[in-house]
XYZ file of C-alpha atoms in Angstrom:
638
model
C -91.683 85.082 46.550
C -91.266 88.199 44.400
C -87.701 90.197 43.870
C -88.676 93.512 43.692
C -87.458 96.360 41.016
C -86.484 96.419 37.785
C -82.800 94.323 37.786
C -85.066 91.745 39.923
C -87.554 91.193 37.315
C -84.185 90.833 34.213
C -83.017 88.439 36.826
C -85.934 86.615 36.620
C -86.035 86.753 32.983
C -82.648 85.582 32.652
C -83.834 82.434 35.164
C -86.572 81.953 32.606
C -84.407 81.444 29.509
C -82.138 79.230 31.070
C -85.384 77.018 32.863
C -86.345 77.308 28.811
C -83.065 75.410 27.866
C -83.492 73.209 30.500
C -87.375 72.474 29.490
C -85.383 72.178 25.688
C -82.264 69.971 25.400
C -80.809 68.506 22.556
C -80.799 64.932 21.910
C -79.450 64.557 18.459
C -81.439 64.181 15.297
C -84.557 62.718 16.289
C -88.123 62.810 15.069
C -88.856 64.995 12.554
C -85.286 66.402 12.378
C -84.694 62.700 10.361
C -86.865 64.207 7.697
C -85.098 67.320 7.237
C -81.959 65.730 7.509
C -82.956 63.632 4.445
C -83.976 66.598 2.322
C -81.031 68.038 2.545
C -78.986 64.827 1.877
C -80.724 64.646 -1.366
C -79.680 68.111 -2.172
C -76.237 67.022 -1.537
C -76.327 64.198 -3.098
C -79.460 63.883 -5.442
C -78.501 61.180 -7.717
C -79.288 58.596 -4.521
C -81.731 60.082 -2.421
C -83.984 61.293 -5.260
C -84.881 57.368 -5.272
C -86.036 57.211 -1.538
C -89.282 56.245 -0.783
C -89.546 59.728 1.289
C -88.984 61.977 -2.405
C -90.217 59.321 -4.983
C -93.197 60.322 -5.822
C -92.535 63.865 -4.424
C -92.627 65.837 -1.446
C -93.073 68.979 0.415
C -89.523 70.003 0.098
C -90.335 71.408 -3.461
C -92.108 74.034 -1.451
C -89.354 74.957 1.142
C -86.001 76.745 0.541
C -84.752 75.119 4.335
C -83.355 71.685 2.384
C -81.129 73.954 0.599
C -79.996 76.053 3.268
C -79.258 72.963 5.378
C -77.329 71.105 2.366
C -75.439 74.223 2.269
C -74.965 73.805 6.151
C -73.861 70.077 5.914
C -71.378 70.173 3.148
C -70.015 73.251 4.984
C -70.219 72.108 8.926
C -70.660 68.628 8.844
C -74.235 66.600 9.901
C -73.619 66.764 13.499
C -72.177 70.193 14.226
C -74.932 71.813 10.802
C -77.795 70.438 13.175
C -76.406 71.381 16.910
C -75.762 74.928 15.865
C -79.238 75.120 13.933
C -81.239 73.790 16.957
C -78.813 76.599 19.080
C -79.445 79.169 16.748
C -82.832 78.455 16.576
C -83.703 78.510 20.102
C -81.561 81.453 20.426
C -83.733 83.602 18.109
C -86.955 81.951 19.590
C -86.250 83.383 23.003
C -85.331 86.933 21.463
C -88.476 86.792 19.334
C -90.890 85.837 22.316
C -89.189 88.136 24.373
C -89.499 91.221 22.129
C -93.703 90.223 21.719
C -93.321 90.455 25.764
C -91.962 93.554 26.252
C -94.077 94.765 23.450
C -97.315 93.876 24.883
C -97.339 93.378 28.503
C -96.933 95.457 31.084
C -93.322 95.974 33.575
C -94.749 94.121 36.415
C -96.091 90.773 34.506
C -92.821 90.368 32.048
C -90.833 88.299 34.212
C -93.774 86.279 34.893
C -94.753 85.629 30.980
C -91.473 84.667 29.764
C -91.213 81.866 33.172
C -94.949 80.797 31.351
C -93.430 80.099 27.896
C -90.588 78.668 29.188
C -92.316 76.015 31.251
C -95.023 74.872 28.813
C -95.318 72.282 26.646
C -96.172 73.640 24.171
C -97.511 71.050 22.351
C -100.768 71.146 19.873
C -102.549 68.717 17.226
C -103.165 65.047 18.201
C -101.562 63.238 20.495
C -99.355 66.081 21.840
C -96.907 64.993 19.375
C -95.831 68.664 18.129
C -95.098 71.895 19.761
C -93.451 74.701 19.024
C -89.444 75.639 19.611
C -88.936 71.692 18.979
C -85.472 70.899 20.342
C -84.666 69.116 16.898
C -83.664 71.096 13.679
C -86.741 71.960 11.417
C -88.151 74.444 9.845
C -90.457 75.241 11.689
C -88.727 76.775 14.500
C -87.291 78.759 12.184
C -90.962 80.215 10.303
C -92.183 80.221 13.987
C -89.485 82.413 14.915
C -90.185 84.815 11.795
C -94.221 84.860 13.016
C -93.533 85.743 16.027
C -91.352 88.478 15.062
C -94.329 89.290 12.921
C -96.878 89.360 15.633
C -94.642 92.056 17.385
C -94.505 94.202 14.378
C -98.359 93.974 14.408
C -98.656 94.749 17.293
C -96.755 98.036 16.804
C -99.610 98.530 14.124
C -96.467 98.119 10.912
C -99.275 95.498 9.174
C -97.051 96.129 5.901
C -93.530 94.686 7.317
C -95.349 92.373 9.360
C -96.835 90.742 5.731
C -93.341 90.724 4.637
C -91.980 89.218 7.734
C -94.997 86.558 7.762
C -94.451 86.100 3.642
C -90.564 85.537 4.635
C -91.709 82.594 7.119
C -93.555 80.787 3.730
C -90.729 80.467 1.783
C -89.519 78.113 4.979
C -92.898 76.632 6.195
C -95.616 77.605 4.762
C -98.041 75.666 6.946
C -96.424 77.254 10.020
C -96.722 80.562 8.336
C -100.058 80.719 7.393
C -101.330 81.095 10.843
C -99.710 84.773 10.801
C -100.456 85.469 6.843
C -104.186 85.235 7.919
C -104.038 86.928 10.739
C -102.196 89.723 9.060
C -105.003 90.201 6.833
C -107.711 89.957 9.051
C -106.241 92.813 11.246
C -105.980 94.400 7.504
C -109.545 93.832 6.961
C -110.117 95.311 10.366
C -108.460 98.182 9.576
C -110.294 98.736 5.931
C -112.452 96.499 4.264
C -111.006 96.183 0.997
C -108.903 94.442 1.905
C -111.346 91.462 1.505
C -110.543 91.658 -2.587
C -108.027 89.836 -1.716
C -110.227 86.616 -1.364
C -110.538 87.844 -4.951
C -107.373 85.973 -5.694
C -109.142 82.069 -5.412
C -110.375 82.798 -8.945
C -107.077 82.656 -10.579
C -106.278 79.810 -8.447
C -109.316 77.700 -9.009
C -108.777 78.329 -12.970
C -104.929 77.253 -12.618
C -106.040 74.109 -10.397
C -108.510 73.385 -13.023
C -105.840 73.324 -15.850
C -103.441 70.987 -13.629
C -101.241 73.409 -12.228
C -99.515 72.479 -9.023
C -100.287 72.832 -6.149
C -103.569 74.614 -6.973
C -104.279 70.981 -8.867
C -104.686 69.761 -5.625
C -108.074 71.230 -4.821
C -109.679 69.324 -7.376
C -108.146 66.019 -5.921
C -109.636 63.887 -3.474
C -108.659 60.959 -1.031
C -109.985 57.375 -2.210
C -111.001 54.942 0.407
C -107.868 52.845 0.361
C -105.734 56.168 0.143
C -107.523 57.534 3.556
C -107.672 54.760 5.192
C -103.737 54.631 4.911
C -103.290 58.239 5.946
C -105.653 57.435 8.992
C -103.440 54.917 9.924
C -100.088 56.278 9.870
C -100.925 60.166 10.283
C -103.122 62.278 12.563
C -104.330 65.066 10.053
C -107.534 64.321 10.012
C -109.407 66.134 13.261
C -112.087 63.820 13.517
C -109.402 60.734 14.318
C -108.067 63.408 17.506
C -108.680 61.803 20.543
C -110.353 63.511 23.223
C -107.803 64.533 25.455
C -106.667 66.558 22.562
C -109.830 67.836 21.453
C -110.002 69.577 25.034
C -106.140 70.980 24.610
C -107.685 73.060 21.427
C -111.001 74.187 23.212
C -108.980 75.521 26.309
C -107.046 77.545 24.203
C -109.768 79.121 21.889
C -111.949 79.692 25.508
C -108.493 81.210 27.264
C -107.973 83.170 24.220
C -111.310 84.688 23.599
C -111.390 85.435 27.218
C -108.691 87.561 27.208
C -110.153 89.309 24.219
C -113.214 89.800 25.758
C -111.003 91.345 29.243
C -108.477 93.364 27.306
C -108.506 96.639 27.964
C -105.821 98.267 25.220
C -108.641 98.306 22.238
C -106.122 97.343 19.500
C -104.874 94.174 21.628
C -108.451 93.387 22.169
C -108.843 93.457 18.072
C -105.873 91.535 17.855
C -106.763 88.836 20.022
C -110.235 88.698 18.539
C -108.748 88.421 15.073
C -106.755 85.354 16.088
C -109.899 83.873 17.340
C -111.813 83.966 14.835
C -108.872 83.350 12.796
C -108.792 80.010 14.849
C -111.941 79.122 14.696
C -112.286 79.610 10.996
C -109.372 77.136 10.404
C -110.755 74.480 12.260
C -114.065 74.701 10.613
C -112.272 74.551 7.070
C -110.239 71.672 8.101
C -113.231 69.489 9.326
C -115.207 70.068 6.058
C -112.565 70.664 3.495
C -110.689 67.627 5.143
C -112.744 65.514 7.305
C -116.112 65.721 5.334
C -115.170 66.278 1.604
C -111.481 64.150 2.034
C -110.011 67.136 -0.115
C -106.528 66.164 -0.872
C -105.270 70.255 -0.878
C -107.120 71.370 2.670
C -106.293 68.468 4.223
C -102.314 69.182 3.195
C -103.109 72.689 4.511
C -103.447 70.836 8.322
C -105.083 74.199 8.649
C -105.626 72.970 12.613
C -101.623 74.137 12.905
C -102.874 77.391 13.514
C -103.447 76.211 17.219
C -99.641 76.898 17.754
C -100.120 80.725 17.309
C -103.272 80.867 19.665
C -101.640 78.581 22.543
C -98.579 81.106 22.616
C -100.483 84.288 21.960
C -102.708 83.436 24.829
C -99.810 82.205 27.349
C -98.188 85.797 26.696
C -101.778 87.330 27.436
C -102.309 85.236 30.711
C -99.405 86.699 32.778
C -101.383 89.868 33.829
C -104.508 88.059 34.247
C -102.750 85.335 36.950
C -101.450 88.136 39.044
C -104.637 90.128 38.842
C -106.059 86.710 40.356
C -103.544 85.915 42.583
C -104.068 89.007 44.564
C -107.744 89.517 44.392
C -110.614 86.867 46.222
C -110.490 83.304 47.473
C -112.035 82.191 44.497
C -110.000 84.349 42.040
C -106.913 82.800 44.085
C -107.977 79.451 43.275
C -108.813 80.255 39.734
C -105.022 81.550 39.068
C -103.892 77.963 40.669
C -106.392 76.064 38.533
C -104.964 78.030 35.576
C -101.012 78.012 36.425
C -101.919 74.211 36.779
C -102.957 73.940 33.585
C -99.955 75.710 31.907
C -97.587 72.892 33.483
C -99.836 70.076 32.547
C -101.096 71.519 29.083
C -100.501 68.093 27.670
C -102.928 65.886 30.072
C -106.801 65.722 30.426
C -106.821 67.334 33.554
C -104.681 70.296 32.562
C -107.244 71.451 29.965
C -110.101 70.801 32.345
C -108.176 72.717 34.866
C -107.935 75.722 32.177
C -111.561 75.391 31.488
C -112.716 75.260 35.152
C -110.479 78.126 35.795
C -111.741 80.286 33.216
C -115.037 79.755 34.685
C -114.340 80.443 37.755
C -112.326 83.904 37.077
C -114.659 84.761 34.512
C -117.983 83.809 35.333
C -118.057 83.158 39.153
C -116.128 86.150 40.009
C -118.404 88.520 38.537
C -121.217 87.353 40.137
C -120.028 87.281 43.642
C -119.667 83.215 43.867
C -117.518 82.904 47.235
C -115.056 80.270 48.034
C -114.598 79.416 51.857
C -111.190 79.321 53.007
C -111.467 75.729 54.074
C -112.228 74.899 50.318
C -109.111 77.198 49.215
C -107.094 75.339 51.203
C -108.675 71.791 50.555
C -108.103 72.927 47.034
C -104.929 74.077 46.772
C -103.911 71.021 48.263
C -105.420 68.604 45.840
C -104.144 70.226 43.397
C -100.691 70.142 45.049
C -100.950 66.300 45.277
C -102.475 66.304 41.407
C -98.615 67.910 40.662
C -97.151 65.517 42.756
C -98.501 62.529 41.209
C -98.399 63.785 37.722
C -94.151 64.197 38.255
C -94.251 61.424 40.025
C -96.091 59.025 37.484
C -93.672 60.680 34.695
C -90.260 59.924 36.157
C -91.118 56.605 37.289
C -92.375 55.806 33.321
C -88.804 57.324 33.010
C -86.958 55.408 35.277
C -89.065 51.821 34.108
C -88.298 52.989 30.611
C -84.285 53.177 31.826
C -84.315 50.012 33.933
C -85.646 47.862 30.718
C -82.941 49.457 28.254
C -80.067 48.904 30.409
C -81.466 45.849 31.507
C -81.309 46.163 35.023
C -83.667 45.316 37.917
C -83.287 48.985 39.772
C -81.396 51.924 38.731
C -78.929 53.748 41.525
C -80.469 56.487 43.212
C -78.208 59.139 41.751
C -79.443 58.280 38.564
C -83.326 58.025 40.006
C -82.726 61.812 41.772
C -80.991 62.883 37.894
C -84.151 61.961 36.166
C -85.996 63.502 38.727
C -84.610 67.028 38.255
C -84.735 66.656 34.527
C -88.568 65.570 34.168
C -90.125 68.337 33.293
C -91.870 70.765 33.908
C -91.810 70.066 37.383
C -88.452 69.010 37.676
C -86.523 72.118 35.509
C -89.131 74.745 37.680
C -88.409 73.128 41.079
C -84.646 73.768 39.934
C -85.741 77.588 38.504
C -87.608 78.221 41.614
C -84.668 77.873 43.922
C -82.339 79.648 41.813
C -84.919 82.586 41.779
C -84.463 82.041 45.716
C -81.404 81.766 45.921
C -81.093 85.107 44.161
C -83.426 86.684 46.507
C -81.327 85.516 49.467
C -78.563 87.588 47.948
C -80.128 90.140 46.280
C -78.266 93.173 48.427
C -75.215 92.125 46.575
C -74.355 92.401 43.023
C -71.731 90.109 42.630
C -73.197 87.333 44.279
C -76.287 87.268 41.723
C -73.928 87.909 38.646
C -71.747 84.749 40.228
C -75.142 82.814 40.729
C -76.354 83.538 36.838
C -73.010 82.999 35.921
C -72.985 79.661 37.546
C -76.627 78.809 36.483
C -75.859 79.515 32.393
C -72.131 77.773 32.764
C -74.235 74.391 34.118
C -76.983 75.061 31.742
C -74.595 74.797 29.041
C -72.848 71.906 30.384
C -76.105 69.624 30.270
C -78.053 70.926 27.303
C -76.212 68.468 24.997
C -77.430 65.506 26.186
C -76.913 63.277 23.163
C -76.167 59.149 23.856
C -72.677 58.420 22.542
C -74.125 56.143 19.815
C -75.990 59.380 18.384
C -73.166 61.230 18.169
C -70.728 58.468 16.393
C -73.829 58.747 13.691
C -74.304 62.017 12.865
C -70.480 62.372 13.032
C -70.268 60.052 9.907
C -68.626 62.391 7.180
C -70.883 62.826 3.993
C -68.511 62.177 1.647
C -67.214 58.920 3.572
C -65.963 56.738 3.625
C -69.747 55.099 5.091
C -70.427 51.913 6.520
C -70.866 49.164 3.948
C -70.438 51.429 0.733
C -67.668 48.886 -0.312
C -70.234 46.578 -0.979
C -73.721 48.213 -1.363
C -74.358 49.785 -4.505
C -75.538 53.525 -4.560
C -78.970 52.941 -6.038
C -79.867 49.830 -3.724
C -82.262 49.438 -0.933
C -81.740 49.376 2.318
C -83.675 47.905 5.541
C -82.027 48.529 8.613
C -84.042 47.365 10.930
C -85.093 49.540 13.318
C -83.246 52.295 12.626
C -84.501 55.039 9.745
C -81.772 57.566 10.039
C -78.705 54.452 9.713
C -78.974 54.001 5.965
C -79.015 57.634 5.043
C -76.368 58.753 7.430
C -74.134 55.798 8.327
C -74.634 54.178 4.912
C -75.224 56.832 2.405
C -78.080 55.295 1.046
C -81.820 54.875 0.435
C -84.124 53.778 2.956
C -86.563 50.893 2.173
C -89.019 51.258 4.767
C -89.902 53.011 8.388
C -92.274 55.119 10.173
C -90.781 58.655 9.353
C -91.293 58.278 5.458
C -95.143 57.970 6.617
C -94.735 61.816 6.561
C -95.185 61.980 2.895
C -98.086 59.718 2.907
C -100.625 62.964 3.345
C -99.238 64.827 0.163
C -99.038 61.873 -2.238
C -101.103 58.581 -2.882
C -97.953 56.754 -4.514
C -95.765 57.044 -1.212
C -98.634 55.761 0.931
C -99.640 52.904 -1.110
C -95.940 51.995 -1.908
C -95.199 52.441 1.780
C -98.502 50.300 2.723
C -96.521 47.744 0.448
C -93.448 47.721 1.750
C -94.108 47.144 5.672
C -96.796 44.157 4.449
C -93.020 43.040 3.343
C -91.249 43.506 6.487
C -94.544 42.577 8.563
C -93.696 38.922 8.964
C -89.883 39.763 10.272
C -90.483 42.374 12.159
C -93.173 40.558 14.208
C -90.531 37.653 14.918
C -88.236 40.159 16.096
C -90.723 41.711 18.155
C -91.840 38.283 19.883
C -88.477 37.122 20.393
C -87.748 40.401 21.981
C -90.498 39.697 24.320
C -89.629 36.459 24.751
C -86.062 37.502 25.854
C -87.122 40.440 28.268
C -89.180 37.294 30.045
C -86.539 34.735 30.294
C -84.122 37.895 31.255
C -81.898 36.061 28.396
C -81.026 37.825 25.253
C -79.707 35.007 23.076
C -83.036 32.208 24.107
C -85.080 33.357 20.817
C -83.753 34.874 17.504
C -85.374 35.814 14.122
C -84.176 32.544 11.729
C -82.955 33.129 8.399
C -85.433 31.593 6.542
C -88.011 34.430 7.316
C -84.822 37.074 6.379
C -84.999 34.976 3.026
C -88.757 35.289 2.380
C -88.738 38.935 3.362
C -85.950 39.454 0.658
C -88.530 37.177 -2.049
C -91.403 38.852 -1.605
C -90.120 42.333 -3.093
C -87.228 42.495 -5.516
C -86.575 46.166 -5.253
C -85.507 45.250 -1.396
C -81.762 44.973 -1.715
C -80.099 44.600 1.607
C -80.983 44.013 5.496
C -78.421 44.830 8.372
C -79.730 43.722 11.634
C -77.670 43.111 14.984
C -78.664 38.795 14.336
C -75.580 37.096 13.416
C -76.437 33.903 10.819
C -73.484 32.347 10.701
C -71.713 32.034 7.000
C -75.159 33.626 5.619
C -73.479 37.743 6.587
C -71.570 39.691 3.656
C -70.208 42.284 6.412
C -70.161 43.012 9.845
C -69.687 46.433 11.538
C -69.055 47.776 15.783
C -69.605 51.180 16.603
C -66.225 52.122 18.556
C -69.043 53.560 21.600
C -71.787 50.795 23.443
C -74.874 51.141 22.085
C -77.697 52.323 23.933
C -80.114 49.367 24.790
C -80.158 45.802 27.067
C -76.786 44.993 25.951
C -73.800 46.127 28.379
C -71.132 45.051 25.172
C -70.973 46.205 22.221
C -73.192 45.863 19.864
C -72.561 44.673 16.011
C -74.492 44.867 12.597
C -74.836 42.605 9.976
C -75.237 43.213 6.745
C -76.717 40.433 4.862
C -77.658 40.667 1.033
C -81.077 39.603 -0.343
C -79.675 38.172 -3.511
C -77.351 35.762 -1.856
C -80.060 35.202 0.752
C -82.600 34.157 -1.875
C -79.536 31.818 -3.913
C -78.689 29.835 -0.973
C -81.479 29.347 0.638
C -82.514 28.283 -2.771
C -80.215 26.035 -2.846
C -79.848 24.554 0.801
C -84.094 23.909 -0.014
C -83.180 21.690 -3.267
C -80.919 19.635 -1.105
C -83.018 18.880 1.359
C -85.804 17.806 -1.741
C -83.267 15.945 -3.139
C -82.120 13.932 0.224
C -85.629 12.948 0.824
């Protein structure tokens, strides 16, 4: 179904950005907005987050001016509102950035269908899927993306020199994210005149200053020990050779789709543009597996030089649109080669999406040329395998969804409203099945202007309405003011250490304080030895408790009782002996007389529990005193 014309194909456009928000909603500070979140709480207040395990023994925020732009935003807007309106904003400019590139690049007729690409994918890259670009969390690299893609238009309208500047701009934010478009910059330079390659000159002054112990350029004469690697292997995914092989496949499909469409570009500059990327690609992920993987060098490996694959998955989704409806309407087997490939831009993430890309390429690439015919028995046979592979792969996703819902609210079967809402919101099929019948509904009216600007109208007023989709609990959190009054800072000291288990964002916003141990300080691990072997140390202390917890959670989920097994004090006690820096614990177990505080969040708390939930806080000198104490008793009365 196409709408026809040029006000069709903004409508379509306008579809797009909204499917985009719906692919993108915001669910609070999450994942690594917690780390960004921290940097600028030790702007704001240095004298006690200078001390967290995330900044101890340094970290990348020396190299970023976003901490201070974001401590700026705090003070001034608050945690919650600073990091609602910088996702907004963010996503805002990513949209106007993308679809400037389109409009640059791409011809009238495949616009539309482009910007309904981007908006759809995943958009994920590295190991694991675990990244992708316009993250729907406040970082900065949506914001140095945003500034390379701005760059890549300006490069393409041959301005190399404000490109650089634009690109240069994106460093002082994220310079990993940025370095993807400095060196392609300079390799359309080089294209352009070849001495440009003095540049390369500049590694002598840098070698000499890493030689004397200048930093960074120190790093490049420092290398990972065993026991440092084997730590970074363990909590981080830099190294390329640790990738597994689903996404090993994700990177070749998008080299192969891009060097296609190099080789099949017909504007000669685009064609050198594309090519540049390439090889731009291809270099990075060579230097990454020998400067990181082979030689363990401390400075490539902090490079994650394999981030470029952000730049050549988007660059090559904007290139694609032309080539699908060049496809579409040529042969049988080009037909199914545009369905193997559309297939593979919804399910970028899985396996079979990358095969998909790879066997499409083949097909529309290879077997097209050379007259390979396709039946139209095996069209349809195909088409409709693939159809079911869609089906099963939304299918299979919701209902991980819907288990994953029936566990936390502890319930054998969740209502079928809330079965059909998870549905519609499980993307990408889900936000396109909604897209595709708005586009429809559009075309049913299409005669009429005011019906399609009441439609759109309609469409951005619910799109707004459910892009905030933020539990209750998150928003009491980041809604804590920063300069109080906290949760326990009546009692905890500013310099002390908490653990709250569980929970890595609690002690910096709810508490104002440091954070002992979790996963998201493993960030820092990559860039220094001293955070990964202190972190290394500090989860062998929490180990022992955590496991307990973790059994007796089992345990409970079994017995479909939530009180029949609880972590005992005395392991809270030897947690607290075996590291002295450890200062305090809140956890939702209530020892009775053994607590210093308790504190009940005024909203339920997301999880088994239909009440409400409370915290305990519970302080490792007192725990170590009395249990002291109740132990020379018991001695003494046998």
């Amino acid at each position: 179904m196409m709408i026809a014309g040029r006000k069709g194909q903004w409508a379509i456009a306008v579809v797009a950005v909204l499917l985009f928000a719906w692919m993108h909603p915001y669910n609070g500070i999450r994942h690594d907005g917690m780390l960004y979140m921290a940097q600028a709480l030790k702007h704001v207040d240095p004298a006690v987050f200078n001390g967290d395990l995330f900044f101890k023994y340094g970290s990348q925020d020396s190299f970023s001016i976003f901490g201070r732009a974001y401590a700026f935003a705090v003070v001034t807007l608050g945690v919650a509102w600073s990091s609602l309106a910088g996702v907004l904003i963010g996503q805002i400019l990513f949209v106007i950035a993308v679809g400037l590139l389109v409009w640059r690049v791409l011809p009238e007729n495949s616009r539309a269908l482009a910007c309904c690409i981007l908006a759809v994918t995943a958009g994920t890259y590295g190991s694991l899927s675990l990244i992708h670009f316009a993250e729907p969390f406040f970082t900065a690299r949506t914001y140095a993306e945003v500034l390379v893609v701005f760059g890549l238009t300006l490069m393409c309208r041959r301005q190399l020199a404000t490109a650089a500047m634009v690109c240069a701009a994106a460093a002082l934010l994220h310079p990993l994210m940025a370095l993807a478009g400095i060196l392609l910059c300079w390799a359309l330079a080089v294209q352009r005149h070849r001495g440009w390659l003095w540049l390369l000159a500049l590694g002598i002054p840098a070698f000499v200053l890493g030689y004397s112990a200048v930093a960074p350029f120190d790093r490049a004469f420092l290398f990972y020990d065993a026991e440092w690697r084997q730590l970074v292997d363990r909590y981080n995914f830099v190294f390329m050779t640790s990738w597994p092989l689903a996404s090993w496949l994700a990177l070749l499909a998008d080299l192969a789709l891009l060097g296609a469409l190099a080789l099949r570009q017909r504007d000669a500059y685009f064609s050198m543009l594309l090519k540049a990327l390439f090889v731009v690609g291809i270099l990075c992920v060579g230097m990454a597996l020998l400067g990181s993987d082979l030689l363990s060098n401390v400075l490539v490996t902090s490079l994650q030089l394999w981030r470029v694959q952000w730049l050549v998955h988007l660059v090559a989704l904007v290139f694609l649109a032309p080539e699908l409806l060049r496809a579409w309407r040529g042969t049988r087997l080009e037909q199914l080669a545009a369905a193997l490939l559309a297939y593979a831009v919804l399910f970028q993430d899985l396996t079979t999406g990358s095969l998909a890309m790879l066997m499409g390429l083949l097909l529309l690439y290879v077997g097209a040329p050379r007259g390979w015919h396709l039946s139209r028995f095996t069209l349809w046979l195909s088409a409709a395998c693939l159809m079911l592979a869609v089906g099963y792969n939304w299918w299979s996703q919701a209902g991980l969804t819907i288990r994953m819902g029936e566990y936390l609210l502890g319930v054998s079967a969740l209502d079928a409203a809330d079965k059909a809402r998870i549905l519609l919101q499980q993307a990408p099929v889900g936000p396109l099945l909604l897209g595709m019948s708005a586009i429809g509904l559009i075309w049913c009216v299409r005669r009429s202007r005011t019906l399609v600007g009441v439609i759109l109208i309609g469409l951005v007023a619910f799109t707004a309405a459910n892009w905030d989709r933020r539990f209750e609990i998150t928003k009491l959190v980041e809604n804590t003011p920063v300069q109080g009054p906290h949760v326990f800072s009546d009692i905890v000291p500013p310099d002390a250490e908490v653990y709250w288990q569980g929970d890595a964002l609690a002690p910096w916003l709810l508490m104002h304080r440091r954070s002992y141990a979790s996963g998201v300080q493993a960030a820092g691990l990559v860039f220094n030895r001293g955070t990964a072997i202190e972190l290394d140390r500090r989860r062998d202390v929490t180990s022992t408790f955590d496991m307990q917890r973790e059994i007796c959670g089992l345990l409970n989920a079994l017995r479909s009782d939530k009180g029949s097994c609880e972590p005992d004090v005395s392991s809270l006690a030897l947690t607290c002996e075996a590291d002295p820096l450890l200062g305090y614990i809140v956890m939702p177990n209530r020892f009775e007389g053994w607590a210093l505080a308790s504190w009940t969040p005024g909203v339920p708390e997301v999880g088994r529990e239909s009440t409400l939930k409370t915290y305990y806080l519970y302080s490792c000198a007192q725990l170590i005193a009395k249990s002291k104490t109740i132990n020379h008793k018991a001695v003494d009365a046998s």
